[in-house]
Amino acid sequence: MTIDLTRFAALSFDCYGTLIDWEAGIAAVLAPWAREQGLDIGDEELLLAYAAHEAAAELVTPAPLYPDVLAEAFRRTGAGLDREVPETWARRLADSVPDWPAFPDSADALARLAKHYRLIIVSNVHRDGFAGSNRHLRGDFAAIITAEDVGGYKPGDRHFRALDAALPGLGVERGQLLHVAQSLFHDHVPARREGLPSVWINRRHDRPGWGATPEPGEAFSYDLEFPSMGAFADAVGQAFPSR
């Protein structure tokens, strides 16, 4: 499907998996723990074991802050692998979000996209965690919507309800919004429910499997696919007249 990238005034972004390499950040903690526990398991297997547990931990009511989700997901992952996760390890993952690296192309792509659109973050994280991540991204965001703000986690609809509520204050109409994300499960499933056009940043295009993201489980759709943020920013640059 082809869409006119010049008709949009704003881009809403998932952050972790799209702009920040959350799989590298999570694996940087899980892998040394696994070695300490004597587990002969690679990073991809660890991420696969972890994925469903984070999604389950996010369903707790009332919604915990993201560091507590990470700690609980780690504990559940350990139990699933028949290994203990000491509290020091659980807190190490919980506190690691600001240290997760940005993808090498993210900061440059955001700077290029900001020439044409207002940029919005719609993320399953806490405010302090995103503030730490934005030191890597250096993004100029018109609005930041986190799980802490809405009291829930994607693929639930609370982020997208808050996004709708924020648009008038940004001078953006609903039809001028394009959602950009890596996770089919967390973002493209609810974007389809909300009738939002979307771009899939397929960061795992050169690797099999789902990694730290659960399988979608429900119907999803997207309008454009790119292997990276850099490739998406290139396409946007080509779509707009030279300035």
PDB file of C-alpha atoms in Angstrom, residues 67-196:
ATOM      1  CA  PRO A  67      10.663  -0.706  36.534  1.00  0.00           C
ATOM      2  CA  ASP A  68       8.419  -2.963  38.627  1.00  0.00           C
ATOM      3  CA  VAL A  69       7.115  -4.609  35.434  1.00  0.00           C
ATOM      4  CA  LEU A  70      10.696  -5.347  34.395  1.00  0.00           C
ATOM      5  CA  ALA A  71      11.591  -6.815  37.778  1.00  0.00           C
ATOM      6  CA  GLU A  72       8.495  -9.014  37.877  1.00  0.00           C
ATOM      7  CA  ALA A  73       8.976 -10.154  34.281  1.00  0.00           C
ATOM      8  CA  PHE A  74      12.553 -11.151  35.149  1.00  0.00           C
ATOM      9  CA  ARG A  75      11.370 -13.152  38.170  1.00  0.00           C
ATOM     10  CA  ARG A  76       8.779 -14.944  36.039  1.00  0.00           C
ATOM     11  CA  THR A  77      11.354 -15.640  33.365  1.00  0.00           C
ATOM     12  CA  GLY A  78      13.643 -17.197  35.950  1.00  0.00           C
ATOM     13  CA  ALA A  79      10.840 -19.357  37.301  1.00  0.00           C
ATOM     14  CA  GLY A  80      10.030 -20.490  33.760  1.00  0.00           C
ATOM     15  CA  LEU A  81      13.662 -21.535  33.315  1.00  0.00           C
ATOM     16  CA  ASP A  82      13.737 -23.187  36.770  1.00  0.00           C
ATOM     17  CA  ARG A  83      16.253 -20.683  38.076  1.00  0.00           C
ATOM     18  CA  GLU A  84      16.281 -18.092  40.862  1.00  0.00           C
ATOM     19  CA  VAL A  85      16.386 -14.367  40.155  1.00  0.00           C
ATOM     20  CA  PRO A  86      17.854 -12.686  43.250  1.00  0.00           C
ATOM     21  CA  GLU A  87      16.425  -9.271  44.045  1.00  0.00           C
ATOM     22  CA  THR A  88      19.715  -7.606  43.154  1.00  0.00           C
ATOM     23  CA  TRP A  89      19.384  -8.952  39.598  1.00  0.00           C
ATOM     24  CA  ALA A  90      15.687  -8.032  39.370  1.00  0.00           C
ATOM     25  CA  ARG A  91      16.473  -4.445  40.410  1.00  0.00           C
ATOM     26  CA  ARG A  92      19.400  -4.315  38.000  1.00  0.00           C
ATOM     27  CA  LEU A  93      17.003  -4.842  35.099  1.00  0.00           C
ATOM     28  CA  ALA A  94      14.428  -2.507  36.643  1.00  0.00           C
ATOM     29  CA  ASP A  95      16.963   0.322  36.859  1.00  0.00           C
ATOM     30  CA  SER A  96      18.587  -0.266  33.471  1.00  0.00           C
ATOM     31  CA  VAL A  97      16.187   1.622  31.154  1.00  0.00           C
ATOM     32  CA  PRO A  98      18.209   4.879  30.961  1.00  0.00           C
ATOM     33  CA  ASP A  99      21.245   2.820  29.928  1.00  0.00           C
ATOM     34  CA  TRP A 100      19.540   1.055  27.016  1.00  0.00           C
ATOM     35  CA  PRO A 101      21.221   2.212  23.799  1.00  0.00           C
ATOM     36  CA  ALA A 102      19.545   4.098  20.989  1.00  0.00           C
ATOM     37  CA  PHE A 103      19.696   2.481  17.592  1.00  0.00           C
ATOM     38  CA  PRO A 104      22.533   4.161  15.668  1.00  0.00           C
ATOM     39  CA  ASP A 105      20.139   5.845  13.219  1.00  0.00           C
ATOM     40  CA  SER A 106      17.493   7.065  15.676  1.00  0.00           C
ATOM     41  CA  ALA A 107      18.773  10.505  16.709  1.00  0.00           C
ATOM     42  CA  ASP A 108      19.623  11.557  13.160  1.00  0.00           C
ATOM     43  CA  ALA A 109      16.321  10.240  11.783  1.00  0.00           C
ATOM     44  CA  LEU A 110      14.322  12.115  14.435  1.00  0.00           C
ATOM     45  CA  ALA A 111      16.167  15.352  13.652  1.00  0.00           C
ATOM     46  CA  ARG A 112      15.384  14.960   9.952  1.00  0.00           C
ATOM     47  CA  LEU A 113      11.745  14.067  10.562  1.00  0.00           C
ATOM     48  CA  ALA A 114      11.283  17.063  12.879  1.00  0.00           C
ATOM     49  CA  LYS A 115      11.782  19.317   9.834  1.00  0.00           C
ATOM     50  CA  HIS A 116       8.441  18.098   8.473  1.00  0.00           C
ATOM     51  CA  TYR A 117       6.323  16.866  11.400  1.00  0.00           C
ATOM     52  CA  ARG A 118       5.504  17.364  15.050  1.00  0.00           C
ATOM     53  CA  LEU A 119       6.869  14.354  16.955  1.00  0.00           C
ATOM     54  CA  ILE A 120       5.004  12.547  19.748  1.00  0.00           C
ATOM     55  CA  ILE A 121       6.107   9.690  22.024  1.00  0.00           C
ATOM     56  CA  VAL A 122       3.560   6.984  22.953  1.00  0.00           C
ATOM     57  CA  SER A 123       5.463   4.568  25.165  1.00  0.00           C
ATOM     58  CA  ASN A 124       5.147   1.693  27.636  1.00  0.00           C
ATOM     59  CA  VAL A 125       7.572   3.251  30.086  1.00  0.00           C
ATOM     60  CA  HIS A 126       7.732   5.615  33.061  1.00  0.00           C
ATOM     61  CA  ARG A 127       8.544   9.317  32.786  1.00  0.00           C
ATOM     62  CA  ASP A 128      12.007   9.082  34.348  1.00  0.00           C
ATOM     63  CA  GLY A 129      12.914   6.160  32.112  1.00  0.00           C
ATOM     64  CA  PHE A 130      12.021   8.064  28.974  1.00  0.00           C
ATOM     65  CA  ALA A 131      13.858  11.164  30.193  1.00  0.00           C
ATOM     66  CA  GLY A 132      16.971   9.003  30.456  1.00  0.00           C
ATOM     67  CA  SER A 133      16.415   7.541  27.009  1.00  0.00           C
ATOM     68  CA  ASN A 134      15.916  10.963  25.449  1.00  0.00           C
ATOM     69  CA  ARG A 135      19.445  11.885  26.460  1.00  0.00           C
ATOM     70  CA  HIS A 136      20.460   9.364  23.781  1.00  0.00           C
ATOM     71  CA  LEU A 137      17.780  10.409  21.274  1.00  0.00           C
ATOM     72  CA  ARG A 138      17.995  14.198  21.706  1.00  0.00           C
ATOM     73  CA  GLY A 139      14.444  14.376  20.350  1.00  0.00           C
ATOM     74  CA  ASP A 140      12.293  17.503  20.267  1.00  0.00           C
ATOM     75  CA  PHE A 141       8.900  16.032  21.151  1.00  0.00           C
ATOM     76  CA  ALA A 142       5.679  18.038  21.118  1.00  0.00           C
ATOM     77  CA  ALA A 143       4.035  15.562  23.528  1.00  0.00           C
ATOM     78  CA  ILE A 144       5.168  12.565  25.585  1.00  0.00           C
ATOM     79  CA  ILE A 145       2.595   9.977  26.651  1.00  0.00           C
ATOM     80  CA  THR A 146       3.838   7.205  28.948  1.00  0.00           C
ATOM     81  CA  ALA A 147       2.304   4.244  30.738  1.00  0.00           C
ATOM     82  CA  GLU A 148       2.776   6.181  33.966  1.00  0.00           C
ATOM     83  CA  ASP A 149       0.610   8.987  32.555  1.00  0.00           C
ATOM     84  CA  VAL A 150      -2.260   6.776  31.396  1.00  0.00           C
ATOM     85  CA  GLY A 151      -2.166   4.057  34.070  1.00  0.00           C
ATOM     86  CA  GLY A 152      -1.877   1.144  31.652  1.00  0.00           C
ATOM     87  CA  TYR A 153       0.143  -0.512  28.931  1.00  0.00           C
ATOM     88  CA  LYS A 154      -0.154  -1.089  25.212  1.00  0.00           C
ATOM     89  CA  PRO A 155      -1.659  -2.976  23.439  1.00  0.00           C
ATOM     90  CA  GLY A 156      -4.454  -1.515  25.545  1.00  0.00           C
ATOM     91  CA  ASP A 157      -6.181   1.601  24.229  1.00  0.00           C
ATOM     92  CA  ARG A 158      -5.350   4.145  26.966  1.00  0.00           C
ATOM     93  CA  HIS A 159      -2.280   5.541  25.199  1.00  0.00           C
ATOM     94  CA  PHE A 160      -4.267   6.095  22.019  1.00  0.00           C
ATOM     95  CA  ARG A 161      -7.148   7.759  23.882  1.00  0.00           C
ATOM     96  CA  ALA A 162      -4.614  10.129  25.450  1.00  0.00           C
ATOM     97  CA  LEU A 163      -3.077  10.690  22.038  1.00  0.00           C
ATOM     98  CA  ASP A 164      -6.467  11.689  20.619  1.00  0.00           C
ATOM     99  CA  ALA A 165      -6.972  14.089  23.515  1.00  0.00           C
ATOM    100  CA  ALA A 166      -3.563  15.699  22.957  1.00  0.00           C
ATOM    101  CA  LEU A 167      -3.952  16.391  19.226  1.00  0.00           C
ATOM    102  CA  PRO A 168      -6.174  19.533  19.377  1.00  0.00           C
ATOM    103  CA  GLY A 169      -3.666  21.267  21.646  1.00  0.00           C
ATOM    104  CA  LEU A 170      -0.958  20.540  19.090  1.00  0.00           C
ATOM    105  CA  GLY A 171      -3.016  21.921  16.227  1.00  0.00           C
ATOM    106  CA  VAL A 172      -3.133  18.488  14.581  1.00  0.00           C
ATOM    107  CA  GLU A 173      -6.240  16.833  13.149  1.00  0.00           C
ATOM    108  CA  ARG A 174      -6.746  13.082  13.578  1.00  0.00           C
ATOM    109  CA  GLY A 175      -6.378  12.539   9.837  1.00  0.00           C
ATOM    110  CA  GLN A 176      -2.957  14.209   9.932  1.00  0.00           C
ATOM    111  CA  LEU A 177      -1.443  11.654  12.342  1.00  0.00           C
ATOM    112  CA  LEU A 178       0.765   8.717  11.320  1.00  0.00           C
ATOM    113  CA  HIS A 179       1.881   6.121  13.896  1.00  0.00           C
ATOM    114  CA  VAL A 180       5.423   4.694  13.646  1.00  0.00           C
ATOM    115  CA  ALA A 181       6.436   1.555  15.531  1.00  0.00           C
ATOM    116  CA  GLN A 182       8.346  -1.705  15.523  1.00  0.00           C
ATOM    117  CA  SER A 183       6.041  -3.879  17.629  1.00  0.00           C
ATOM    118  CA  LEU A 184       3.115  -5.464  15.826  1.00  0.00           C
ATOM    119  CA  PHE A 185       1.812  -6.699  19.201  1.00  0.00           C
ATOM    120  CA  HIS A 186       2.054  -3.455  21.183  1.00  0.00           C
ATOM    121  CA  ASP A 187       1.342  -0.893  18.453  1.00  0.00           C
ATOM    122  CA  HIS A 188       0.043  -2.097  15.106  1.00  0.00           C
ATOM    123  CA  VAL A 189      -2.744  -4.174  16.663  1.00  0.00           C
ATOM    124  CA  PRO A 190      -4.201  -1.174  18.603  1.00  0.00           C
ATOM    125  CA  ALA A 191      -3.457   1.216  15.713  1.00  0.00           C
ATOM    126  CA  ARG A 192      -5.650  -0.966  13.508  1.00  0.00           C
ATOM    127  CA  ARG A 193      -8.400  -0.912  16.153  1.00  0.00           C
ATOM    128  CA  GLU A 194      -8.133   2.886  16.295  1.00  0.00           C
ATOM    129  CA  GLY A 195      -8.147   3.292  12.508  1.00  0.00           C
ATOM    130  CA  LEU A 196      -4.700   4.924  12.527  1.00  0.00           C
TER     131      LEU A 196
END
